């Protein structure tokens, strides 16, 4: 029997031809107060919760994506993505910055109708978040990202989400430290850090641009 050859997923690194190998993708839920409220939750420093996407959900900047199957309500969520160059478990908050390789702009694509249906009957919502091509990511800029700066998303040039990184409920070091109490983090892990308010649908044929001050703009298009 032939053993398959598998190519590890990777993300571009800004200013070089090098690639960042992706080991795992973790995501923080409802880390901006205004988004937590629009999703019907109480945002007052509730403990962060996490979900995952498969590593091969990453999509390169400039891609045209087929509209995902099994959904009539595909939503956009612009996020700061942290790329880890080191790992560990039970990492202290003051030590968390030393694990960061860099950061990028990402979009957490969500099959919102599937998520709502799963929530309603208490089932996991993996298929709402972890489907193929559900994690577009721009090039990673090496270094520690700023704690403040504009974050926004537009569809066909119309702004849908707009906020600031300073609006995060849990800071990047706090996210890393908390996540490391659940799993042992390692080089190659990516962490999506949450989205501001304004999430909503993307239709076939629409173009999406996601921006964070200081980072490469991320652009993807949904095939008509």
Short mmCIF file of N, CA, C and O in Angstrom, two decimals, residues 32 79-82 97 100 102-104 141-151 164-168 170-173 175 193 212-215:
data_model
loop_
_atom_site.label_atom_id
_atom_site.label_comp_id
_atom_site.label_asym_id
_atom_site.label_seq_id
_atom_site.Cartn_x
_atom_site.Cartn_y
_atom_site.Cartn_z
N UNK A 32 -13.97 40.51 22.41
CA UNK A 32 -14.28 41.94 22.36
C UNK A 32 -15.66 42.11 22.96
O UNK A 32 -16.60 41.38 22.59
N UNK A 79 -9.62 39.18 12.63
CA UNK A 79 -8.92 38.92 13.89
C UNK A 79 -7.41 39.14 13.75
O UNK A 79 -6.84 38.92 12.68
N UNK A 80 -6.78 39.53 14.86
CA UNK A 80 -5.33 39.49 14.97
C UNK A 80 -4.94 38.04 15.22
O UNK A 80 -5.48 37.38 16.12
N UNK A 81 -3.99 37.53 14.43
CA UNK A 81 -3.52 36.16 14.57
C UNK A 81 -2.10 36.18 15.10
O UNK A 81 -1.22 36.85 14.54
N UNK A 82 -1.85 35.44 16.17
CA UNK A 82 -0.53 35.34 16.77
C UNK A 82 0.13 34.04 16.31
O UNK A 82 -0.49 32.97 16.36
N UNK A 97 5.14 36.85 26.09
CA UNK A 97 5.63 37.58 24.92
C UNK A 97 6.83 36.88 24.29
O UNK A 97 7.03 36.95 23.07
N UNK A 100 6.25 34.52 21.21
CA UNK A 100 5.65 35.04 19.98
C UNK A 100 6.69 35.19 18.88
O UNK A 100 7.71 35.85 19.07
N UNK A 102 5.51 36.24 15.67
CA UNK A 102 4.98 37.39 14.94
C UNK A 102 3.47 37.36 14.92
O UNK A 102 2.83 36.62 15.68
N UNK A 103 2.88 38.18 14.06
CA UNK A 103 1.42 38.29 14.01
C UNK A 103 0.98 38.67 12.60
O UNK A 103 1.78 39.11 11.78
N UNK A 104 -0.31 38.49 12.34
CA UNK A 104 -0.87 38.73 11.01
C UNK A 104 -2.35 39.05 11.14
O UNK A 104 -2.96 38.90 12.20
N UNK A 141 4.02 39.25 10.16
CA UNK A 141 5.05 40.23 10.45
C UNK A 141 5.76 39.83 11.73
O UNK A 141 5.11 39.73 12.78
N UNK A 142 7.07 39.54 11.68
CA UNK A 142 7.77 39.12 12.90
C UNK A 142 7.75 40.19 13.98
O UNK A 142 7.71 41.39 13.71
N UNK A 143 7.76 39.75 15.24
CA UNK A 143 7.80 40.66 16.37
C UNK A 143 6.51 40.68 17.15
O UNK A 143 5.48 40.14 16.73
N UNK A 144 6.56 41.30 18.31
CA UNK A 144 5.40 41.43 19.19
C UNK A 144 4.45 42.47 18.63
O UNK A 144 4.85 43.60 18.33
N UNK A 145 3.16 42.15 18.45
CA UNK A 145 2.22 43.15 17.94
C UNK A 145 1.90 44.19 18.99
O UNK A 145 2.01 43.96 20.19
N UNK A 146 1.51 45.37 18.53
CA UNK A 146 1.12 46.44 19.43
C UNK A 146 -0.17 46.07 20.16
O UNK A 146 -0.97 45.28 19.67
N UNK A 147 -0.36 46.67 21.33
CA UNK A 147 -1.56 46.41 22.12
C UNK A 147 -2.75 47.25 21.67
O UNK A 147 -3.86 47.05 22.13
N UNK A 148 -2.50 48.20 20.76
CA UNK A 148 -3.58 49.03 20.24
C UNK A 148 -3.35 49.24 18.75
O UNK A 148 -2.24 49.04 18.24
N UNK A 149 -4.39 49.64 18.06
CA UNK A 149 -4.32 49.85 16.62
C UNK A 149 -5.62 49.45 15.97
O UNK A 149 -6.33 48.56 16.46
N UNK A 150 -5.95 50.11 14.88
CA UNK A 150 -7.22 49.86 14.22
C UNK A 150 -7.30 48.47 13.63
O UNK A 150 -6.33 47.93 13.10
N UNK A 151 -8.48 47.88 13.74
CA UNK A 151 -8.79 46.58 13.12
C UNK A 151 -10.13 46.72 12.42
O UNK A 151 -11.09 47.25 13.01
N UNK A 164 -10.62 48.51 17.67
CA UNK A 164 -9.23 48.72 18.04
C UNK A 164 -8.75 47.53 18.87
O UNK A 164 -9.53 46.98 19.67
N UNK A 165 -7.50 47.15 18.69
CA UNK A 165 -6.95 46.03 19.44
C UNK A 165 -7.02 46.26 20.94
O UNK A 165 -7.09 45.29 21.72
N UNK A 166 -7.01 47.51 21.36
CA UNK A 166 -7.09 47.82 22.79
C UNK A 166 -8.44 47.44 23.39
O UNK A 166 -8.59 47.43 24.63
N UNK A 167 -9.42 47.11 22.54
CA UNK A 167 -10.74 46.73 23.02
C UNK A 167 -10.82 45.26 23.42
O UNK A 167 -11.87 44.80 23.91
N UNK A 168 -9.74 44.52 23.26
CA UNK A 168 -9.74 43.12 23.67
C UNK A 168 -10.02 43.00 25.17
O UNK A 168 -9.48 43.75 25.97
N UNK A 170 -9.28 40.17 26.90
CA UNK A 170 -8.07 39.49 27.34
C UNK A 170 -6.94 39.86 26.40
O UNK A 170 -7.07 39.75 25.19
N UNK A 171 -5.80 40.30 26.95
CA UNK A 171 -4.65 40.70 26.14
C UNK A 171 -3.99 39.49 25.51
O UNK A 171 -4.23 38.34 25.91
N UNK A 172 -3.12 39.74 24.54
CA UNK A 172 -2.41 38.64 23.89
C UNK A 172 -1.62 37.82 24.90
O UNK A 172 -1.71 36.58 24.90
N UNK A 173 -0.81 38.41 25.80
CA UNK A 173 -0.10 37.58 26.79
C UNK A 173 -1.05 36.78 27.68
O UNK A 173 -0.76 35.62 28.02
N UNK A 175 -4.03 35.66 26.85
CA UNK A 175 -4.58 34.57 26.03
C UNK A 175 -3.59 33.41 25.96
O UNK A 175 -3.96 32.24 26.16
N UNK A 193 -7.30 35.78 17.92
CA UNK A 193 -7.50 36.41 19.22
C UNK A 193 -8.86 37.09 19.42
O UNK A 193 -9.04 37.82 20.39
N UNK A 212 -5.38 45.51 9.79
CA UNK A 212 -4.95 45.88 11.13
C UNK A 212 -3.77 46.82 10.93
O UNK A 212 -2.87 46.54 10.12
N UNK A 213 -3.75 47.92 11.64
CA UNK A 213 -2.67 48.89 11.49
C UNK A 213 -1.30 48.21 11.60
O UNK A 213 -1.05 47.46 12.56
N UNK A 214 -0.44 48.46 10.61
CA UNK A 214 0.91 47.93 10.66
C UNK A 214 1.10 46.58 10.02
O UNK A 214 2.23 46.06 9.99
N UNK A 215 0.02 45.98 9.48
CA UNK A 215 0.12 44.65 8.88
C UNK A 215 -0.35 44.67 7.43
O UNK A 215 -1.11 45.55 7.02
#
